Amino acid sequence: MRLAEGGAYGEREAGGNSFSYWFLAVVFAGAGALAAVAPHIAAELLFGAAGRPHDYLQEALFRLLAVGFVGAASQNWVLKDAARDGFLDEVIFRRANISLAMLAGTNLFFLASTFIPNPIYPSSPLLPTAALALGAININQLWVSGINFVKYSPEGFNTLKIFKSFFIDLKRLSNVSGLNSGIYSALTASFVLVGLTYIGLPSQTLTAIFGSAAEKGLEDIFLWQLIGTAVSMAVAPIAFTQQEAANQNNFSDPSKRTLMTALAAASAAHVAVFLPLLGTSQSGFLLFPVGFIWGVSAVASGLIAIKPKE
C-alpha cells in the first residue's frame, strides 16, 4: 500500500481493538503450532479421518501453512500494541491492516468456492465444522483490520484510491538505497509473484515444486492456495516494511524488529521443509529456485534480527 510516512488523521484513540488483535494473534499462532507439530491432527480436524496425510506432500503443506500463520500472527501482535497506544494511523500499521484484510477476504473466497462446484473443487474437501471455524476467524480478521484501515488511512473506503495506491507502490519497490534495501525489494516482489502463482496455478506449481510423485488431492490444492494467500498477503508486506526500514536505516523500531524476527523464523522454516527434498524424487524443477528465495530471506532477516539495537 502507498501510505504517507506517519501523521495522524484525526485524534488518536488508545486501546481500541487491542484485545481483538491479541485474540487473532493467539489464534493464528496456535493454529500454526498445531499445523507444524501435528499435521495429522490438523488434517483430521479440517478434512476428517479420510483426509489424513497419506504421503510426504500434505505434511509438508501443513508445515508451510504454519509459516503463513506466523506472518499473520506477528502482524496482529504489533497491531495489538499499536491499538493500545493509539498509533494505528502510522504507515507500518496501516499496511498491516490492509494486508490482513486482503488475506482474510481471499481466504473467505476460497472457503466459499469449495462449496460451489467448479473446475478446481468439484466437491468440498472440508468438514462443515472446519469451514465454519475458518470462516469465523477470517470474518473477524476482515472486520477488525478492514474497519481500522478505513478509519485510519487517507484512502478510506475509496476503492479506486486503494487500487491506485498499489500501482504507485510498484514504483516504490525500485527505490533502492543499498544492499539491504535491494534484498527486501527483490524479496517483496518475489513473495508476491510466488504466492499469486500458487493461487492461480495450484496443480501446476505443486508439481513444479514437489514433483509428480506425490498424489495431489483436493485437500492439497486447498492448502496450497491458502499458502499462496499467506505468502503474498501476509509475508510480502513484512518484507516491504523492511525495505522501507532499510531505506531509513532504522531497524531498531520494536514493531519492525518483531516483524523481522517473524520473517526470519518463517523463512528458516520454509528452508527446513524444502531442504530435505532437494535432489530426491519428491522435488520438482522449481524447488531449488523457490527455496533459494526463502534461504536469502532467512539469512538476511536472521542477521538483522540478532543485531543489537542501535
mmCIF file of N, CA, C and O in Angstrom, residues 133-208:
data_model
loop_
_atom_site.group_PDB
_atom_site.id
_atom_site.type_symbol
_atom_site.label_atom_id
_atom_site.label_comp_id
_atom_site.label_asym_id
_atom_site.label_seq_id
_atom_site.Cartn_x
_atom_site.Cartn_y
_atom_site.Cartn_z
ATOM 1 N N ALA A 133 -15.474 -22.762 11.337
ATOM 2 C CA ALA A 133 -14.430 -22.211 12.218
ATOM 3 C C ALA A 133 -13.482 -21.306 11.446
ATOM 4 O O ALA A 133 -13.166 -20.190 11.882
ATOM 5 N N LEU A 134 -13.024 -21.775 10.273
ATOM 6 C CA LEU A 134 -12.140 -20.946 9.451
ATOM 7 C C LEU A 134 -12.846 -19.675 8.995
ATOM 8 O O LEU A 134 -12.252 -18.590 8.965
ATOM 9 N N GLY A 135 -14.118 -19.813 8.643
ATOM 10 C CA GLY A 135 -14.880 -18.647 8.219
ATOM 11 C C GLY A 135 -15.008 -17.621 9.327
ATOM 12 O O GLY A 135 -14.845 -16.413 9.093
ATOM 13 N N ALA A 136 -15.286 -18.071 10.541
ATOM 14 C CA ALA A 136 -15.456 -17.154 11.667
ATOM 15 C C ALA A 136 -14.164 -16.386 11.959
ATOM 16 O O ALA A 136 -14.183 -15.178 12.202
ATOM 17 N N ILE A 137 -13.029 -17.088 11.924
ATOM 18 C CA ILE A 137 -11.737 -16.438 12.181
ATOM 19 C C ILE A 137 -11.449 -15.378 11.123
ATOM 20 O O ILE A 137 -11.043 -14.254 11.430
ATOM 21 N N ASN A 138 -11.678 -15.728 9.861
ATOM 22 C CA ASN A 138 -11.365 -14.793 8.786
ATOM 23 C C ASN A 138 -12.348 -13.629 8.724
ATOM 24 O O ASN A 138 -11.962 -12.508 8.373
ATOM 25 N N ILE A 139 -13.603 -13.861 9.058
ATOM 26 C CA ILE A 139 -14.563 -12.747 9.137
ATOM 27 C C ILE A 139 -14.143 -11.780 10.231
ATOM 28 O O ILE A 139 -14.202 -10.554 10.058
ATOM 29 N N ASN A 140 -13.717 -12.318 11.363
ATOM 30 C CA ASN A 140 -13.233 -11.478 12.457
ATOM 31 C C ASN A 140 -12.037 -10.637 12.018
ATOM 32 O O ASN A 140 -11.977 -9.426 12.252
ATOM 33 N N GLN A 141 -11.086 -11.290 11.341
ATOM 34 C CA GLN A 141 -9.902 -10.566 10.861
ATOM 35 C C GLN A 141 -10.282 -9.502 9.845
ATOM 36 O O GLN A 141 -9.781 -8.368 9.895
ATOM 37 N N LEU A 142 -11.141 -9.848 8.898
ATOM 38 C CA LEU A 142 -11.566 -8.891 7.873
ATOM 39 C C LEU A 142 -12.262 -7.692 8.499
ATOM 40 O O LEU A 142 -12.017 -6.548 8.102
ATOM 41 N N TRP A 143 -13.105 -7.932 9.477
ATOM 42 C CA TRP A 143 -13.838 -6.836 10.125
ATOM 43 C C TRP A 143 -12.893 -5.923 10.902
ATOM 44 O O TRP A 143 -12.906 -4.707 10.711
ATOM 45 N N VAL A 144 -12.073 -6.509 11.754
ATOM 46 C CA VAL A 144 -11.192 -5.695 12.612
ATOM 47 C C VAL A 144 -10.190 -4.915 11.771
ATOM 48 O O VAL A 144 -10.041 -3.692 11.920
ATOM 49 N N SER A 145 -9.483 -5.596 10.868
ATOM 50 C CA SER A 145 -8.461 -4.918 10.071
ATOM 51 C C SER A 145 -9.077 -3.982 9.038
ATOM 52 O O SER A 145 -8.560 -2.890 8.790
ATOM 53 N N GLY A 146 -10.186 -4.399 8.429
ATOM 54 C CA GLY A 146 -10.823 -3.557 7.420
ATOM 55 C C GLY A 146 -11.347 -2.264 7.997
ATOM 56 O O GLY A 146 -11.114 -1.179 7.441
ATOM 57 N N ILE A 147 -12.036 -2.363 9.135
ATOM 58 C CA ILE A 147 -12.586 -1.157 9.771
ATOM 59 C C ILE A 147 -11.473 -0.208 10.185
ATOM 60 O O ILE A 147 -11.557 1.013 9.975
ATOM 61 N N ASN A 148 -10.405 -0.736 10.754
ATOM 62 C CA ASN A 148 -9.325 0.142 11.219
ATOM 63 C C ASN A 148 -8.522 0.725 10.069
ATOM 64 O O ASN A 148 -8.009 1.843 10.181
ATOM 65 N N PHE A 149 -8.394 -0.013 8.963
ATOM 66 C CA PHE A 149 -7.725 0.582 7.810
ATOM 67 C C PHE A 149 -8.544 1.756 7.273
ATOM 68 O O PHE A 149 -8.006 2.829 6.994
ATOM 69 N N VAL A 150 -9.835 1.546 7.097
ATOM 70 C CA VAL A 150 -10.704 2.605 6.582
ATOM 71 C C VAL A 150 -10.681 3.818 7.524
ATOM 72 O O VAL A 150 -10.638 4.968 7.077
ATOM 73 N N LYS A 151 -10.695 3.555 8.813
ATOM 74 C CA LYS A 151 -10.761 4.635 9.803
ATOM 75 C C LYS A 151 -9.489 5.458 9.867
ATOM 76 O O LYS A 151 -9.538 6.687 10.035
ATOM 77 N N TYR A 152 -8.343 4.803 9.702
ATOM 78 C CA TYR A 152 -7.075 5.481 9.955
ATOM 79 C C TYR A 152 -6.252 5.776 8.708
ATOM 80 O O TYR A 152 -5.131 6.269 8.833
ATOM 81 N N SER A 153 -6.737 5.483 7.515
ATOM 82 C CA SER A 153 -5.947 5.757 6.324
ATOM 83 C C SER A 153 -6.586 6.853 5.486
ATOM 84 O O SER A 153 -7.812 7.021 5.489
ATOM 85 N N PRO A 154 -5.766 7.622 4.736
ATOM 86 C CA PRO A 154 -6.306 8.683 3.883
ATOM 87 C C PRO A 154 -7.142 8.144 2.735
ATOM 88 O O PRO A 154 -8.004 8.840 2.210
ATOM 89 N N GLU A 155 -6.881 6.875 2.316
ATOM 90 C CA GLU A 155 -7.677 6.303 1.238
ATOM 91 C C GLU A 155 -9.102 6.017 1.671
ATOM 92 O O GLU A 155 -10.023 6.035 0.856
ATOM 93 N N GLY A 156 -9.290 5.730 2.978
ATOM 94 C CA GLY A 156 -10.607 5.410 3.479
ATOM 95 C C GLY A 156 -11.191 4.215 2.762
ATOM 96 O O GLY A 156 -10.519 3.219 2.514
ATOM 97 N N PHE A 157 -12.472 4.309 2.386
ATOM 98 C CA PHE A 157 -13.139 3.209 1.693
ATOM 99 C C PHE A 157 -13.276 3.483 0.205
ATOM 100 O O PHE A 157 -14.126 2.929 -0.477
ATOM 101 N N ASN A 158 -12.404 4.358 -0.299
ATOM 102 C CA ASN A 158 -12.421 4.685 -1.719
ATOM 103 C C ASN A 158 -11.650 3.608 -2.477
ATOM 104 O O ASN A 158 -10.417 3.593 -2.498
ATOM 105 N N THR A 159 -12.388 2.697 -3.104
ATOM 106 C CA THR A 159 -11.765 1.556 -3.772
ATOM 107 C C THR A 159 -10.808 1.994 -4.872
ATOM 108 O O THR A 159 -9.726 1.421 -5.041
ATOM 109 N N LEU A 160 -11.177 3.017 -5.620
ATOM 110 C CA LEU A 160 -10.321 3.495 -6.706
ATOM 111 C C LEU A 160 -8.986 3.978 -6.170
ATOM 112 O O LEU A 160 -7.923 3.667 -6.732
ATOM 113 N N LYS A 161 -9.005 4.738 -5.076
ATOM 114 C CA LYS A 161 -7.761 5.241 -4.489
ATOM 115 C C LYS A 161 -6.903 4.098 -3.954
ATOM 116 O O LYS A 161 -5.674 4.134 -4.047
ATOM 117 N N ILE A 162 -7.557 3.081 -3.393
ATOM 118 C CA ILE A 162 -6.810 1.947 -2.857
ATOM 119 C C ILE A 162 -6.075 1.214 -3.979
ATOM 120 O O ILE A 162 -4.885 0.917 -3.881
ATOM 121 N N PHE A 163 -6.789 0.928 -5.087
ATOM 122 C CA PHE A 163 -6.154 0.246 -6.215
ATOM 123 C C PHE A 163 -5.059 1.110 -6.833
ATOM 124 O O PHE A 163 -3.994 0.613 -7.215
ATOM 125 N N LYS A 164 -5.307 2.405 -6.935
ATOM 126 C CA LYS A 164 -4.304 3.313 -7.492
ATOM 127 C C LYS A 164 -3.033 3.301 -6.651
ATOM 128 O O LYS A 164 -1.911 3.340 -7.180
ATOM 129 N N SER A 165 -3.197 3.210 -5.341
ATOM 130 C CA SER A 165 -2.037 3.223 -4.451
ATOM 131 C C SER A 165 -1.165 1.985 -4.644
ATOM 132 O O SER A 165 0.044 2.036 -4.474
ATOM 133 N N PHE A 166 -1.784 0.843 -5.008
ATOM 134 C CA PHE A 166 -0.994 -0.364 -5.261
ATOM 135 C C PHE A 166 -0.081 -0.175 -6.473
ATOM 136 O O PHE A 166 1.085 -0.585 -6.463
ATOM 137 N N PHE A 167 -0.596 0.433 -7.511
ATOM 138 C CA PHE A 167 0.215 0.662 -8.704
ATOM 139 C C PHE A 167 1.348 1.649 -8.415
ATOM 140 O O PHE A 167 2.459 1.503 -8.933
ATOM 141 N N ILE A 168 1.068 2.641 -7.600
ATOM 142 C CA ILE A 168 2.109 3.605 -7.231
ATOM 143 C C ILE A 168 3.202 2.912 -6.423
ATOM 144 O O ILE A 168 4.397 3.201 -6.557
ATOM 145 N N ASP A 169 2.784 1.951 -5.585
ATOM 146 C CA ASP A 169 3.769 1.227 -4.773
ATOM 147 C C ASP A 169 4.722 0.383 -5.604
ATOM 148 O O ASP A 169 5.825 0.064 -5.151
ATOM 149 N N LEU A 170 4.289 -0.008 -6.805
ATOM 150 C CA LEU A 170 5.200 -0.762 -7.668
ATOM 151 C C LEU A 170 6.463 0.042 -7.957
ATOM 152 O O LEU A 170 7.559 -0.520 -8.055
ATOM 153 N N LYS A 171 6.301 1.351 -8.080
ATOM 154 C CA LYS A 171 7.457 2.207 -8.323
ATOM 155 C C LYS A 171 8.336 2.299 -7.078
ATOM 156 O O LYS A 171 9.562 2.435 -7.182
ATOM 157 N N ARG A 172 7.714 2.221 -5.918
ATOM 158 C CA ARG A 172 8.476 2.363 -4.677
ATOM 159 C C ARG A 172 9.421 1.186 -4.459
ATOM 160 O O ARG A 172 10.434 1.312 -3.765
ATOM 161 N N LEU A 173 9.094 0.038 -5.038
ATOM 162 C CA LEU A 173 9.982 -1.110 -4.905
ATOM 163 C C LEU A 173 11.335 -0.863 -5.557
ATOM 164 O O LEU A 173 12.331 -1.483 -5.197
ATOM 165 N N SER A 174 11.363 0.036 -6.538
ATOM 166 C CA SER A 174 12.628 0.340 -7.214
ATOM 167 C C SER A 174 13.430 1.411 -6.481
ATOM 168 O O SER A 174 14.534 1.760 -6.904
ATOM 169 N N ASN A 175 12.893 1.909 -5.378
ATOM 170 C CA ASN A 175 13.603 2.915 -4.586
ATOM 171 C C ASN A 175 14.610 2.214 -3.675
ATOM 172 O O ASN A 175 14.368 1.984 -2.492
ATOM 173 N N VAL A 176 15.739 1.854 -4.250
ATOM 174 C CA VAL A 176 16.749 1.055 -3.547
ATOM 175 C C VAL A 176 17.908 1.955 -3.127
ATOM 176 O O VAL A 176 18.483 2.672 -3.947
ATOM 177 N N SER A 177 18.241 1.903 -1.830
ATOM 178 C CA SER A 177 19.285 2.783 -1.312
ATOM 179 C C SER A 177 20.534 2.037 -0.860
ATOM 180 O O SER A 177 21.487 2.650 -0.400
ATOM 181 N N GLY A 178 20.528 0.728 -0.954
ATOM 182 C CA GLY A 178 21.691 -0.033 -0.508
ATOM 183 C C GLY A 178 21.417 -1.519 -0.615
ATOM 184 O O GLY A 178 20.392 -1.956 -1.165
ATOM 185 N N LEU A 179 22.321 -2.334 -0.076
ATOM 186 C CA LEU A 179 22.220 -3.777 -0.197
ATOM 187 C C LEU A 179 20.958 -4.321 0.471
ATOM 188 O O LEU A 179 20.193 -5.071 -0.148
ATOM 189 N N ASN A 180 20.729 -3.949 1.738
ATOM 190 C CA ASN A 180 19.548 -4.454 2.437
ATOM 191 C C ASN A 180 18.267 -4.016 1.754
ATOM 192 O O ASN A 180 17.315 -4.795 1.621
ATOM 193 N N SER A 181 18.224 -2.782 1.326
ATOM 194 C CA SER A 181 17.052 -2.272 0.628
ATOM 195 C C SER A 181 16.802 -3.064 -0.652
ATOM 196 O O SER A 181 15.662 -3.434 -0.963
ATOM 197 N N GLY A 182 17.853 -3.346 -1.397
ATOM 198 C CA GLY A 182 17.721 -4.115 -2.628
ATOM 199 C C GLY A 182 17.244 -5.529 -2.368
ATOM 200 O O GLY A 182 16.415 -6.071 -3.119
ATOM 201 N N ILE A 183 17.776 -6.153 -1.298
ATOM 202 C CA ILE A 183 17.373 -7.518 -0.962
ATOM 203 C C ILE A 183 15.880 -7.568 -0.648
ATOM 204 O O ILE A 183 15.141 -8.420 -1.167
ATOM 205 N N TYR A 184 15.410 -6.636 0.182
ATOM 206 C CA TYR A 184 13.998 -6.689 0.580
ATOM 207 C C TYR A 184 13.065 -6.221 -0.532
ATOM 208 O O TYR A 184 11.906 -6.649 -0.587
ATOM 209 N N SER A 185 13.551 -5.384 -1.421
ATOM 210 C CA SER A 185 12.754 -5.040 -2.601
ATOM 211 C C SER A 185 12.535 -6.277 -3.464
ATOM 212 O O SER A 185 11.408 -6.574 -3.893
ATOM 213 N N ALA A 186 13.621 -7.022 -3.698
ATOM 214 C CA ALA A 186 13.528 -8.245 -4.502
ATOM 215 C C ALA A 186 12.687 -9.307 -3.798
ATOM 216 O O ALA A 186 11.894 -10.012 -4.442
ATOM 217 N N LEU A 187 12.827 -9.427 -2.476
ATOM 218 C CA LEU A 187 12.042 -10.411 -1.736
ATOM 219 C C LEU A 187 10.555 -10.083 -1.772
ATOM 220 O O LEU A 187 9.722 -10.981 -1.927
ATOM 221 N N THR A 188 10.225 -8.795 -1.640
ATOM 222 C CA THR A 188 8.811 -8.403 -1.688
ATOM 223 C C THR A 188 8.189 -8.813 -3.014
ATOM 224 O O THR A 188 7.123 -9.444 -3.056
ATOM 225 N N ALA A 189 8.849 -8.450 -4.111
ATOM 226 C CA ALA A 189 8.338 -8.801 -5.438
ATOM 227 C C ALA A 189 8.269 -10.319 -5.618
ATOM 228 O O ALA A 189 7.296 -10.848 -6.180
ATOM 229 N N SER A 190 9.275 -11.039 -5.115
ATOM 230 C CA SER A 190 9.304 -12.498 -5.264
ATOM 231 C C SER A 190 8.178 -13.160 -4.486
ATOM 232 O O SER A 190 7.515 -14.080 -4.982
ATOM 233 N N PHE A 191 7.944 -12.710 -3.253
ATOM 234 C CA PHE A 191 6.883 -13.304 -2.446
ATOM 235 C C PHE A 191 5.507 -13.072 -3.073
ATOM 236 O O PHE A 191 4.662 -13.961 -3.069
ATOM 237 N N VAL A 192 5.294 -11.876 -3.596
ATOM 238 C CA VAL A 192 4.011 -11.599 -4.253
ATOM 239 C C VAL A 192 3.837 -12.500 -5.474
ATOM 240 O O VAL A 192 2.787 -13.130 -5.666
ATOM 241 N N LEU A 193 4.879 -12.583 -6.305
ATOM 242 C CA LEU A 193 4.800 -13.403 -7.520
ATOM 243 C C LEU A 193 4.606 -14.875 -7.193
ATOM 244 O O LEU A 193 3.742 -15.555 -7.777
ATOM 245 N N VAL A 194 5.394 -15.387 -6.259
ATOM 246 C CA VAL A 194 5.296 -16.797 -5.879
ATOM 247 C C VAL A 194 3.909 -17.100 -5.314
ATOM 248 O O VAL A 194 3.256 -18.077 -5.701
ATOM 249 N N GLY A 195 3.449 -16.259 -4.384
ATOM 250 C CA GLY A 195 2.157 -16.506 -3.759
ATOM 251 C C GLY A 195 1.007 -16.476 -4.743
ATOM 252 O O GLY A 195 0.125 -17.341 -4.720
ATOM 253 N N LEU A 196 0.998 -15.491 -5.641
ATOM 254 C CA LEU A 196 -0.082 -15.402 -6.619
ATOM 255 C C LEU A 196 -0.049 -16.561 -7.608
ATOM 256 O O LEU A 196 -1.094 -17.009 -8.087
ATOM 257 N N THR A 197 1.152 -17.050 -7.908
ATOM 258 C CA THR A 197 1.256 -18.221 -8.784
ATOM 259 C C THR A 197 0.688 -19.459 -8.108
ATOM 260 O O THR A 197 0.003 -20.268 -8.749
ATOM 261 N N TYR A 198 0.962 -19.629 -6.818
ATOM 262 C CA TYR A 198 0.360 -20.740 -6.073
ATOM 263 C C TYR A 198 -1.167 -20.671 -6.165
ATOM 264 O O TYR A 198 -1.840 -21.697 -6.318
ATOM 265 N N ILE A 199 -1.711 -19.456 -6.033
ATOM 266 C CA ILE A 199 -3.162 -19.278 -6.033
ATOM 267 C C ILE A 199 -3.752 -19.578 -7.407
ATOM 268 O O ILE A 199 -4.746 -20.297 -7.533
ATOM 269 N N GLY A 200 -3.140 -19.010 -8.443
ATOM 270 C CA GLY A 200 -3.708 -19.112 -9.777
ATOM 271 C C GLY A 200 -3.450 -20.419 -10.490
ATOM 272 O O GLY A 200 -4.265 -20.858 -11.313
ATOM 273 N N LEU A 201 -2.324 -21.071 -10.182
ATOM 274 C CA LEU A 201 -1.956 -22.329 -10.840
ATOM 275 C C LEU A 201 -1.584 -23.364 -9.779
ATOM 276 O O LEU A 201 -0.438 -23.821 -9.695
ATOM 277 N N PRO A 202 -2.531 -23.754 -8.960
ATOM 278 C CA PRO A 202 -2.186 -24.626 -7.820
ATOM 279 C C PRO A 202 -1.642 -25.991 -8.224
ATOM 280 O O PRO A 202 -0.615 -26.430 -7.685
ATOM 281 N N SER A 203 -2.297 -26.672 -9.140
ATOM 282 C CA SER A 203 -1.834 -28.015 -9.530
ATOM 283 C C SER A 203 -0.466 -27.961 -10.191
ATOM 284 O O SER A 203 0.425 -28.767 -9.892
ATOM 285 N N GLN A 204 -0.294 -26.993 -11.097
ATOM 286 C CA GLN A 204 0.963 -26.885 -11.833
ATOM 287 C C GLN A 204 2.132 -26.541 -10.913
ATOM 288 O O GLN A 204 3.233 -27.099 -11.053
ATOM 289 N N THR A 205 1.910 -25.613 -9.992
ATOM 290 C CA THR A 205 3.013 -25.205 -9.110
ATOM 291 C C THR A 205 3.319 -26.274 -8.067
ATOM 292 O O THR A 205 4.478 -26.434 -7.662
ATOM 293 N N LEU A 206 2.309 -27.007 -7.638
ATOM 294 C CA LEU A 206 2.576 -28.126 -6.728
ATOM 295 C C LEU A 206 3.513 -29.140 -7.385
ATOM 296 O O LEU A 206 4.474 -29.606 -6.775
ATOM 297 N N THR A 207 3.225 -29.469 -8.647
ATOM 298 C CA THR A 207 4.077 -30.417 -9.374
ATOM 299 C C THR A 207 5.458 -29.828 -9.630
ATOM 300 O O THR A 207 6.475 -30.523 -9.497
ATOM 301 N N ALA A 208 5.518 -28.540 -9.959
ATOM 302 C CA ALA A 208 6.796 -27.898 -10.264
ATOM 303 C C ALA A 208 7.713 -27.839 -9.049
ATOM 304 O O ALA A 208 8.941 -27.856 -9.191
#
